[in-house]
CSV table of C-alpha atoms in Angstrom, one decimal:
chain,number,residue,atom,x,y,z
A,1,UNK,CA,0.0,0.0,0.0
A,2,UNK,CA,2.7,3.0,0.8
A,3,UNK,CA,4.0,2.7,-3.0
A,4,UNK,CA,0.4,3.0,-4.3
A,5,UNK,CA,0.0,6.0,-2.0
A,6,UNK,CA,3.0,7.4,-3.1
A,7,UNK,CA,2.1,6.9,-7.1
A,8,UNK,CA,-1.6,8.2,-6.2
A,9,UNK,CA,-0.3,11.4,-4.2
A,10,UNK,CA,1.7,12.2,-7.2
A,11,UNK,CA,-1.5,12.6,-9.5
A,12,UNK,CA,-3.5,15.8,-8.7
A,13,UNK,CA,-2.6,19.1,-8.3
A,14,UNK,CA,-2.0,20.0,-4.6
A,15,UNK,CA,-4.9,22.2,-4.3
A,16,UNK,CA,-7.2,19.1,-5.7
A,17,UNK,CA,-5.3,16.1,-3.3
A,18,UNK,CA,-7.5,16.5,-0.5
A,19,UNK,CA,-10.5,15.7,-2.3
A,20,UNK,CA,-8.7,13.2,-4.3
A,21,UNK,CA,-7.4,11.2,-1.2
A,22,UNK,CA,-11.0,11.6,-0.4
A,23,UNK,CA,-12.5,9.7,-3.0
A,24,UNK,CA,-9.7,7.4,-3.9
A,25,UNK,CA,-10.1,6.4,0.2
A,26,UNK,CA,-13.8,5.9,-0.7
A,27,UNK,CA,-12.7,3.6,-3.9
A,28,UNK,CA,-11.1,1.5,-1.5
A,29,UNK,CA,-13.5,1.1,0.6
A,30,UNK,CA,-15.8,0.0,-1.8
A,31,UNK,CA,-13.1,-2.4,-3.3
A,32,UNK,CA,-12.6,-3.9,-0.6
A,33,UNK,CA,-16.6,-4.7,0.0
A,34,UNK,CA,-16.8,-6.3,-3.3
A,35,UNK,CA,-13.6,-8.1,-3.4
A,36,UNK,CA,-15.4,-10.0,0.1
A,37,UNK,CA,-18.6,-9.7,-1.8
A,38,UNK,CA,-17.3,-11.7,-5.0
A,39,UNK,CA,-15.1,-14.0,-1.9
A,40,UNK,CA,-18.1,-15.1,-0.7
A,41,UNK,CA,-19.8,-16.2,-3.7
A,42,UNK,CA,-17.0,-18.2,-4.8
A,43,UNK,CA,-16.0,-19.9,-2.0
A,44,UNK,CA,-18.4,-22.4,-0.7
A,45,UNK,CA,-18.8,-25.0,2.2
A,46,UNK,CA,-19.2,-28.4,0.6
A,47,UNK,CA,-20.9,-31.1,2.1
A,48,UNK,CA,-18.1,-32.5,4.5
A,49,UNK,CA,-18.3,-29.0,6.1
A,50,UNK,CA,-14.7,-27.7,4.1
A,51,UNK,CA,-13.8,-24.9,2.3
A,52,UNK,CA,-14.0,-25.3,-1.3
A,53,UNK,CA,-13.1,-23.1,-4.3
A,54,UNK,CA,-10.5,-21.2,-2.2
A,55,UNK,CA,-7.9,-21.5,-5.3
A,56,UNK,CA,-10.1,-19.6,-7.7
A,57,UNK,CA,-9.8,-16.4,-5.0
A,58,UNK,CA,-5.9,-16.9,-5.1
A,59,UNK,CA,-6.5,-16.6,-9.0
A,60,UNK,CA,-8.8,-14.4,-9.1
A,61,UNK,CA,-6.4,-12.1,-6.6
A,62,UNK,CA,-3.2,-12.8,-8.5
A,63,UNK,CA,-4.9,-11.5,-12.0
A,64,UNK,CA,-6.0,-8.6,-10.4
A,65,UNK,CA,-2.7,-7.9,-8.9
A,66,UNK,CA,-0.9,-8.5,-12.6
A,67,UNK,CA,-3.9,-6.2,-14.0
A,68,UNK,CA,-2.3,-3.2,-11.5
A,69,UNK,CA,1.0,-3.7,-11.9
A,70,UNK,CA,0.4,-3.1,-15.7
A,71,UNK,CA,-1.8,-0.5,-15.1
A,72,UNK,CA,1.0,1.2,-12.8
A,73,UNK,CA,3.4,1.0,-15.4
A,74,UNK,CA,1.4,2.5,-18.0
A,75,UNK,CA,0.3,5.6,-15.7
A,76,UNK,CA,4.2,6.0,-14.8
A,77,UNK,CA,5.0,6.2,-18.7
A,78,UNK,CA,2.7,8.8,-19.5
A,79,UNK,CA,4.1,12.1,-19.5
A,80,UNK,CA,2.1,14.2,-17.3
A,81,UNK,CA,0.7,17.0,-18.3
């Protein structure tokens, strides 16, 4: 998290970062509801009482990790302007 908040900090003007930390803290919040949303549905309790599914949420985490890190890299390459 303290490299994203130091990419994110970098993107509005510093008149504008208050409200931006503002609503990239409520994007988070959010995020985080649905990832444990979309957790839930996925993983389920089979019928001798264990987890199952668990492996599709280290997938599903590990693509959206890959998704970021590209992401990242393409906001660091644009020129800002």
């Amino acid at each position: 998290m303290v490299p994203w908040q130091v990419i994110v900090t970098g993107i509005p003007a510093p008149e504008q970062r208050g409200a931006f930390t503002a609503v990239n803290t409520a994007l988070q919040q959010l995020a985080g509801g649905l990832a444990a949303l979309v957790s839930g549905h996925i993983v389920t309790i089979g019928a001798d009482g264990k987890l199952e599914h668990f492996p599709w949420v280290d997938n599903v985490l590990i693509g959206t990790t890959l998704t970021v890190c590209v992401l990242l890299a393409l906001l660091k390459r644009k020129p800002p302007q």
